[in-house]
PDB file of C-alpha atoms and ligand atoms in Angstrom:
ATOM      1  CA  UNK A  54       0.000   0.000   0.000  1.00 52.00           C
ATOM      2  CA  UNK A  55       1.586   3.281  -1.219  1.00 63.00           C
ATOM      3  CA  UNK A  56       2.139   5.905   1.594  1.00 77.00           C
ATOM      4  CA  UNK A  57      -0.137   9.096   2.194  1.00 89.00           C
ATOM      5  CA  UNK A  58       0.844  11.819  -0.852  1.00 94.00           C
ATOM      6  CA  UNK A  59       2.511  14.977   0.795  1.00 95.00           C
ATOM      7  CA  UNK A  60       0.721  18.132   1.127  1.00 97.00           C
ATOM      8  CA  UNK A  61       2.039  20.685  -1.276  1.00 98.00           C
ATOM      9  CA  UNK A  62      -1.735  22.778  -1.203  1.00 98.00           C
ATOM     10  CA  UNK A  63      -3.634  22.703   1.081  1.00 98.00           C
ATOM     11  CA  UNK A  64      -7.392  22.762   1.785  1.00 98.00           C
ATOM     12  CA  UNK A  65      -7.653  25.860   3.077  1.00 98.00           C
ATOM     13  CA  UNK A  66      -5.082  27.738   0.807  1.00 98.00           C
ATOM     14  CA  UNK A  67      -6.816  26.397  -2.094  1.00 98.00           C
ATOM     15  CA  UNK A  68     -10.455  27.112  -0.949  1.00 98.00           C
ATOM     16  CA  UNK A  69      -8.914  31.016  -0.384  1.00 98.00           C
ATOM     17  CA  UNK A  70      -7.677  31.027  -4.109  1.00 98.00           C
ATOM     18  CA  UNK A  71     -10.968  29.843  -5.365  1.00 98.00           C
ATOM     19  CA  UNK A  72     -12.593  32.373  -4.146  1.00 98.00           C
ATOM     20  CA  UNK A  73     -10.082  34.880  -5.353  1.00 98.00           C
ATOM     21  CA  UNK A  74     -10.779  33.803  -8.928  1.00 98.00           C
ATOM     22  CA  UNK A  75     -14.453  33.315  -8.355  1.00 98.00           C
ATOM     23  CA  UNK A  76     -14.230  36.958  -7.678  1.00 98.00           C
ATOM     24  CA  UNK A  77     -11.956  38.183 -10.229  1.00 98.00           C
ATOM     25  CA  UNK A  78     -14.023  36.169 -13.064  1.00 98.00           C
ATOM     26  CA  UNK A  79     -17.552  37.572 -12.054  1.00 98.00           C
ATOM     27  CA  UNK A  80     -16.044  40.500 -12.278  1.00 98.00           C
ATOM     28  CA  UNK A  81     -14.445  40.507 -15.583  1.00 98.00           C
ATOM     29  CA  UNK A  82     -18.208  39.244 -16.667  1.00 98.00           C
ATOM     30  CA  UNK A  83     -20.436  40.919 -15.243  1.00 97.00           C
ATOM     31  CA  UNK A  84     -23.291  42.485 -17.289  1.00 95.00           C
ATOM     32  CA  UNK A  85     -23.007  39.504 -19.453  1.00 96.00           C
ATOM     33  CA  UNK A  86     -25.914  37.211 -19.852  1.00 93.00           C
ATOM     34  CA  UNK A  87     -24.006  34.212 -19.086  1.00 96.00           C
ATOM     35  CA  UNK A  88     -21.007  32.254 -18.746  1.00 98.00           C
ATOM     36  CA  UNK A  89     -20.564  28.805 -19.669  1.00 98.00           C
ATOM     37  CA  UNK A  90     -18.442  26.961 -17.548  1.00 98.00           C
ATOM     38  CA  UNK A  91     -16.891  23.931 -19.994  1.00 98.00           C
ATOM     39  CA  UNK A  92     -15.488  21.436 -17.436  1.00 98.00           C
ATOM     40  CA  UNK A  93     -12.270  19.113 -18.475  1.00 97.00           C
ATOM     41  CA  UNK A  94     -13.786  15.778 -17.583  1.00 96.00           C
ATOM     42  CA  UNK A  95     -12.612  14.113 -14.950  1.00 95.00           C
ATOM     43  CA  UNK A  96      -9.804  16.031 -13.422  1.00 96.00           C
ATOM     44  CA  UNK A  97     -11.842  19.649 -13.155  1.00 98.00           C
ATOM     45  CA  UNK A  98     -15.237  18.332 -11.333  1.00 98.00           C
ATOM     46  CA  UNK A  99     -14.153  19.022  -7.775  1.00 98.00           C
ATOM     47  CA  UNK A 100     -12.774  22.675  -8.651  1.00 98.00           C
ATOM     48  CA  UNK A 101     -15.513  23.350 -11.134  1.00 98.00           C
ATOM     49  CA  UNK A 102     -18.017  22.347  -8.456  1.00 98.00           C
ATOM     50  CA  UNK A 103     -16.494  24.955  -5.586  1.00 98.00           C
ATOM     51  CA  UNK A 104     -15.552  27.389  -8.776  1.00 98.00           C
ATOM     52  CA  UNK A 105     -18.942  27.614 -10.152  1.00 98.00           C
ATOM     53  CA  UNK A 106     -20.718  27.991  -6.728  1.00 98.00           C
ATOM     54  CA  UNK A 107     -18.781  30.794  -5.475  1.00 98.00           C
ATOM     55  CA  UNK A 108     -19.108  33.268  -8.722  1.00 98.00           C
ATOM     56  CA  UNK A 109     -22.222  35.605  -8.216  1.00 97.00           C
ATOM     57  CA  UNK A 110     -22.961  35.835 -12.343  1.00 97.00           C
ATOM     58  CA  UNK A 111     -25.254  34.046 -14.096  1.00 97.00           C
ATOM     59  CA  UNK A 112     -23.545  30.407 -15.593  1.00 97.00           C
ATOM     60  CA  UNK A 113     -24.107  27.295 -16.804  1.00 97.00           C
ATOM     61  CA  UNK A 114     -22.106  24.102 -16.509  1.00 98.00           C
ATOM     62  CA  UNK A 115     -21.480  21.934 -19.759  1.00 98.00           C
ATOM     63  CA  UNK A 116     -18.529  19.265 -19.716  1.00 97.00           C
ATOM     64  CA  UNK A 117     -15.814  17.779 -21.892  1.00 97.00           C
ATOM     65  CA  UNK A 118     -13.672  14.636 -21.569  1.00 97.00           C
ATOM     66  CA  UNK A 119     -10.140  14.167 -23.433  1.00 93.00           C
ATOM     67  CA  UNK A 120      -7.869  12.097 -22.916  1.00 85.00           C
ATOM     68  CA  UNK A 121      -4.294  12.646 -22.800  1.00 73.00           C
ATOM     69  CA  UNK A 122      -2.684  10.343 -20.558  1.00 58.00           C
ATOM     70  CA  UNK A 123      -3.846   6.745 -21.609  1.00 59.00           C
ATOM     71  CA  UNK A 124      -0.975   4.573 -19.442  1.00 57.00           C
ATOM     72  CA  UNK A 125      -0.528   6.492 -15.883  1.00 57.00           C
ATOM     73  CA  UNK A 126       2.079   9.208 -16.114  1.00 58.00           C
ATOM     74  CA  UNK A 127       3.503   8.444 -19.413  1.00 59.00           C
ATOM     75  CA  UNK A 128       2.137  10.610 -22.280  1.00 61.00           C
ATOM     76  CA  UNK A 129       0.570   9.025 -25.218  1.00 59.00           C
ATOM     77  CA  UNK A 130       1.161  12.809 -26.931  1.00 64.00           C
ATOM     78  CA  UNK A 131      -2.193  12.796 -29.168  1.00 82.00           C
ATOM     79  CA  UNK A 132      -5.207  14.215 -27.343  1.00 89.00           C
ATOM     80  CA  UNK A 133      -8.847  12.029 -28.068  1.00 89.00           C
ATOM     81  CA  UNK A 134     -11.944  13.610 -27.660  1.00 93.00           C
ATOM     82  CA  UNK A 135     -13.985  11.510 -25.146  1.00 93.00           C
ATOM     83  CA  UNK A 136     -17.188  13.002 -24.966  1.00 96.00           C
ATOM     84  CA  UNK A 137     -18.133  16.202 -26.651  1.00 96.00           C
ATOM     85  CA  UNK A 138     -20.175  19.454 -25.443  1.00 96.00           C
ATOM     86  CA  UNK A 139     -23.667  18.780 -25.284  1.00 93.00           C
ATOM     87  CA  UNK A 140     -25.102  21.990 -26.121  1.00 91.00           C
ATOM     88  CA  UNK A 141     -24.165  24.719 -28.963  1.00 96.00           C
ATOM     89  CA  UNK A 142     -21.597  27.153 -27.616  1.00 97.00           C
ATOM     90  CA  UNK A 143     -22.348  29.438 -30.662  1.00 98.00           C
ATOM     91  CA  UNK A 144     -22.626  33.013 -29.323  1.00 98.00           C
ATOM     92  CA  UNK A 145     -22.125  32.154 -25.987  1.00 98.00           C
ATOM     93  CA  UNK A 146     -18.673  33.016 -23.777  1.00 98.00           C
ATOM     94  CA  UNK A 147     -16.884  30.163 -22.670  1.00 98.00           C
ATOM     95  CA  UNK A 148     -14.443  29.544 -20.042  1.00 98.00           C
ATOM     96  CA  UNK A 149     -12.633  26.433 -19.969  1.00 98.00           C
ATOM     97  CA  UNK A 150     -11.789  24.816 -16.661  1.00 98.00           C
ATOM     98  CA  UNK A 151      -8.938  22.646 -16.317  1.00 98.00           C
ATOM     99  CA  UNK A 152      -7.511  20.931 -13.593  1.00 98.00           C
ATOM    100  CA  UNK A 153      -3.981  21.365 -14.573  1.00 97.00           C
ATOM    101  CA  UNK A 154      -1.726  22.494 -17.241  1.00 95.00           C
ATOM    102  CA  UNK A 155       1.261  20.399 -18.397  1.00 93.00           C
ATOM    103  CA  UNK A 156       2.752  20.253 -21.574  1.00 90.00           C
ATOM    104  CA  UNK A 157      -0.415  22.466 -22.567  1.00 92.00           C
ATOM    105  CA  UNK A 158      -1.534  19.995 -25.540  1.00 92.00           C
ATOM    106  CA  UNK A 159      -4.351  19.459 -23.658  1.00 93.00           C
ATOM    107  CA  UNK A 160      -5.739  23.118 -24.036  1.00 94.00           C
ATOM    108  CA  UNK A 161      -4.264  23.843 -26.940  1.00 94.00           C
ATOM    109  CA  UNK A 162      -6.234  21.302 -28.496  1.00 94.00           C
ATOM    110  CA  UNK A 163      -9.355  22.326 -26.911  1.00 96.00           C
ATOM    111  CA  UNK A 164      -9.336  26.642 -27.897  1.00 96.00           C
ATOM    112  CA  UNK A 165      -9.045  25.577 -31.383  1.00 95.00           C
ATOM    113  CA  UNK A 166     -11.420  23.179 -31.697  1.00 96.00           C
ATOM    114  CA  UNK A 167     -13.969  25.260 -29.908  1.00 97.00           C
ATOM    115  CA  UNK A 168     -12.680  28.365 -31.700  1.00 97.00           C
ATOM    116  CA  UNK A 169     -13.893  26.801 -35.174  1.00 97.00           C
ATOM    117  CA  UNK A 170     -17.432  26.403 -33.400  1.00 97.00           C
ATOM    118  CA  UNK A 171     -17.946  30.486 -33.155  1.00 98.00           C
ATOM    119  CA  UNK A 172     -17.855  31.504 -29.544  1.00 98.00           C
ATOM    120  CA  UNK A 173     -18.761  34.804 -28.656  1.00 98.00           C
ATOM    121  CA  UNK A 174     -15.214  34.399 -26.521  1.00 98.00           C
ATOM    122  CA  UNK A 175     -13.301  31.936 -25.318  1.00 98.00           C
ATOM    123  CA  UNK A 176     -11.074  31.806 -22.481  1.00 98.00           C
ATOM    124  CA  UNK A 177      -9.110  29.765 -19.804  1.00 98.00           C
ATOM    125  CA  UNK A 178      -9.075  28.476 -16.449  1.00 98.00           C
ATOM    126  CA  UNK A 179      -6.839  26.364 -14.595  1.00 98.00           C
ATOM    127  CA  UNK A 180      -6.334  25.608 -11.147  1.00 98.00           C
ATOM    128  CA  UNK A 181      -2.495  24.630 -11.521  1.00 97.00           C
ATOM    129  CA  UNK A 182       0.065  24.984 -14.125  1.00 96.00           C
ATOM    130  CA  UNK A 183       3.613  23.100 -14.510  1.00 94.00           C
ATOM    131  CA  UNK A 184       5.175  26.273 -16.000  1.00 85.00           C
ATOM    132  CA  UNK A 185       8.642  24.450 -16.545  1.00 82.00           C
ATOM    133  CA  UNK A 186       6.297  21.671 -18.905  1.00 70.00           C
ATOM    134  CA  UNK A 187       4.479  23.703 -20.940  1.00 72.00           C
ATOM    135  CA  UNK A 188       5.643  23.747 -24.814  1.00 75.00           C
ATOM    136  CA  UNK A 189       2.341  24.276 -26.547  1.00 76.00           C
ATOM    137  CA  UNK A 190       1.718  28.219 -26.864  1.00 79.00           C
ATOM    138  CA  UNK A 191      -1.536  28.893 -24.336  1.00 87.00           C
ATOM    139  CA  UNK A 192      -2.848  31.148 -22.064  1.00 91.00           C
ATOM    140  CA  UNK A 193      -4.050  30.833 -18.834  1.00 96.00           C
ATOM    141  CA  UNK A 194      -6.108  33.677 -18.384  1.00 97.00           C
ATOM    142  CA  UNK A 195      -7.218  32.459 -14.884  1.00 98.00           C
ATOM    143  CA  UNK A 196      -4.681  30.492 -13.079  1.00 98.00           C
ATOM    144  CA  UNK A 197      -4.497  29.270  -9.306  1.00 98.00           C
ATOM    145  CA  UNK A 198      -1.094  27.859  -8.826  1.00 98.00           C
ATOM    146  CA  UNK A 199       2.298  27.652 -10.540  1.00 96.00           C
ATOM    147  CA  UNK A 200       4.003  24.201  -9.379  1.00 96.00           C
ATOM    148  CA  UNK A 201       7.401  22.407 -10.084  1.00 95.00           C
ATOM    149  CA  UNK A 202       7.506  19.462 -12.432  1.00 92.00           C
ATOM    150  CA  UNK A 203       6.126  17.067  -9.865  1.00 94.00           C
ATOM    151  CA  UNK A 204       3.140  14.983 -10.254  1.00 95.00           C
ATOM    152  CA  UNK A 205       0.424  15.901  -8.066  1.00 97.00           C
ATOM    153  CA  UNK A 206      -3.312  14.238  -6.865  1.00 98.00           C
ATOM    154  CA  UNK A 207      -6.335  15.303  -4.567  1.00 98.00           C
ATOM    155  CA  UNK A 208      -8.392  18.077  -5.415  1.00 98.00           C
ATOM    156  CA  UNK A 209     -10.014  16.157  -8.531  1.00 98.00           C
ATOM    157  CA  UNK A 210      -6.628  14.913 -10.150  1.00 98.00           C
ATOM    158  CA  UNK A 211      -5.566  11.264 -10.113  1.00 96.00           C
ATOM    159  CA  UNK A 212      -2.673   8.908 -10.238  1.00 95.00           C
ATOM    160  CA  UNK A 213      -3.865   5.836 -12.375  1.00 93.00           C
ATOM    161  CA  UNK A 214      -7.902   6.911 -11.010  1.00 94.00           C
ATOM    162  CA  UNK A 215      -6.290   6.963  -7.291  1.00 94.00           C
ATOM    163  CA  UNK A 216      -6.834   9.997  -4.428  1.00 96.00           C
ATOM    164  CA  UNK A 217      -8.883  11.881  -6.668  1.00 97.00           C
ATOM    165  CA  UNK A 218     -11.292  13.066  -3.725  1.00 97.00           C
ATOM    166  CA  UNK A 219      -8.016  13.708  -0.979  1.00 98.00           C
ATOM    167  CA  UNK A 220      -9.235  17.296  -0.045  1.00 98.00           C
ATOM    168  CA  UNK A 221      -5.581  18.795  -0.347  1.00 98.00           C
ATOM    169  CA  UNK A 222      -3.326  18.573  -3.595  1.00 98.00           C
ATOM    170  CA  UNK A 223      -0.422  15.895  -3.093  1.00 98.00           C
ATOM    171  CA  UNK A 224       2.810  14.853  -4.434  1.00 97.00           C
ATOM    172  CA  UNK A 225       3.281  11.748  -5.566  1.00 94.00           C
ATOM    173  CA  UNK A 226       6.631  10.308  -5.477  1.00 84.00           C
ATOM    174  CA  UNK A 227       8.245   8.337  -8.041  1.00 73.00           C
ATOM    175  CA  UNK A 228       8.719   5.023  -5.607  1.00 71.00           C
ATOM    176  CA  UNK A 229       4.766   5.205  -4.816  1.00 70.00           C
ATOM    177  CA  UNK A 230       3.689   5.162  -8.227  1.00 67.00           C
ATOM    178  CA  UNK A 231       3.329   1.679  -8.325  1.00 58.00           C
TER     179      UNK A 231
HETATM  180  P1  LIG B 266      -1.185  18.542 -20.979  1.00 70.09           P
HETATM  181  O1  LIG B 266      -1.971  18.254 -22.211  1.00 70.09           O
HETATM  182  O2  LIG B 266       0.205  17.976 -21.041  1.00 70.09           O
HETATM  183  O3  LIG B 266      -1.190  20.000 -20.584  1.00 70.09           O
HETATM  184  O4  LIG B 266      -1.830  17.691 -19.838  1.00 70.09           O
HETATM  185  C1  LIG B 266      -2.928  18.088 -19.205  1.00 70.09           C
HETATM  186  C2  LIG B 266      -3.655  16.931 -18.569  1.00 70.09           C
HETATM  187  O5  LIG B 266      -2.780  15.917 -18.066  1.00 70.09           O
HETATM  188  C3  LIG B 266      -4.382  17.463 -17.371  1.00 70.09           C
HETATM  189  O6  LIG B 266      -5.665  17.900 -17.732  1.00 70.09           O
HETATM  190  C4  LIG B 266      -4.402  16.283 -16.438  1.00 70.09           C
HETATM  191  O7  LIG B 266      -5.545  15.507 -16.694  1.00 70.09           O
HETATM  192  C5  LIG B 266      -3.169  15.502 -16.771  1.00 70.09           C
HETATM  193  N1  LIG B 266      -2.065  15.794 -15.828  1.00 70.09           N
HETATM  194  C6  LIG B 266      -0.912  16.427 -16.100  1.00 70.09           C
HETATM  195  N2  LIG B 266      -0.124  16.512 -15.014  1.00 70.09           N
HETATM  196  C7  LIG B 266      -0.811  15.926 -14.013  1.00 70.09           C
HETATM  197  C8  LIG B 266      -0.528  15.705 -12.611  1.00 70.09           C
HETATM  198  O8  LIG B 266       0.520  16.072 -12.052  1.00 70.09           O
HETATM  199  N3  LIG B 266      -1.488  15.068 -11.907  1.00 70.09           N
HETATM  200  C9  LIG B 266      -2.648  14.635 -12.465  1.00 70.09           C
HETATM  201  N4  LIG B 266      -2.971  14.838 -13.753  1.00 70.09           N
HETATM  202  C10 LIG B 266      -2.061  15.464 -14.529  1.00 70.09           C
HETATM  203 MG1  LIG B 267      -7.429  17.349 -17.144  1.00 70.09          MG
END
């Protein structure tokens, strides 16, 4: 049985952030008729669900699922398309809400596909971003924390479907990845 991840966020330092870009986003949209809040299936649900209750603008929830990652850690490099949007986003503002940032593929991937489908705007949030990873050109528009190249869990975000509901973000370390 692997040991406990370390605490490199936690609860209540991310819960304070949250609400920092809760705030900063209802500003930047207020007046607005809505927001739709696109969820990156699975990793986002946990920050999307605190995100999206503490903004004080009207929104909507819609999800997406990629897939990046199809063995653990190890990158597969494609992204796949999982499930799609439900609705049209045609005319409507969009923020995308991502778990984390890595190589930035991921997003990358996702602006210009849902560019091509004629959003009134389009822009990004993410609750954590390996900064030292990223080689595909994004922007983070909204971004809660900058971390090293370390792979972390809790919060939403998994190691092979593990800790995803720990209540703090964790580091995993290479010897308890198996
Ligand atoms: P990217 O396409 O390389 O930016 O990878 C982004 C996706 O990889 C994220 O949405 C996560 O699902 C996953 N990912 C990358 N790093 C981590 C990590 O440290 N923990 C958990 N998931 C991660
Ligand atoms: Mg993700």
């Amino acid at each position: 049985m692997a040991t406990k991840p370390e605490i490199l966020i936690s609860e209540s330092v991310i819960h304070t952030r949250v609400r920092e870009l809760a705030e900063q986003i209802s500003k930047d949209y207020s007046g607005k008729d809505e927001l739709v809040l696109l969820g990156v299936l699975k990793g986002s649900f946990i920050f999307l669900a605190d995100l999206s209750r503490a903004l004080t603008i009207p929104r909507t929830i819609e999800f997406i699922a990629v897939s990046s990652y199809e063995h653990g850690s190890v990158p597969s490099g494609a992204v796949r398309l999982v499930m799609d949007v439900r609705g049209s986003i045609e005319g409507r503002h969009v923020l995308i809400v991502e778990d984390i940032v890595d190589t930035g593929q991921t997003l990358h991937y996702l602006i210009d596909m849902l560019k091509s489908r004629n959003p009134a705007s389009i822009r990004t949030c993410a609750l954590l971003h390996k900064a030292h990873m990223t080689t595909a050109e994004v922007d983070i528009d909204y971004l809660g924390f900058s971390i090293g190249d370390e792979w972390v869990v809790g919060y939403g975000l998994d190691y092979m479907e593990q800790n995803r509901t720990l209540p703090y973000i964790g580091i995993v370390h290479p010897d308890d990845r198996n």
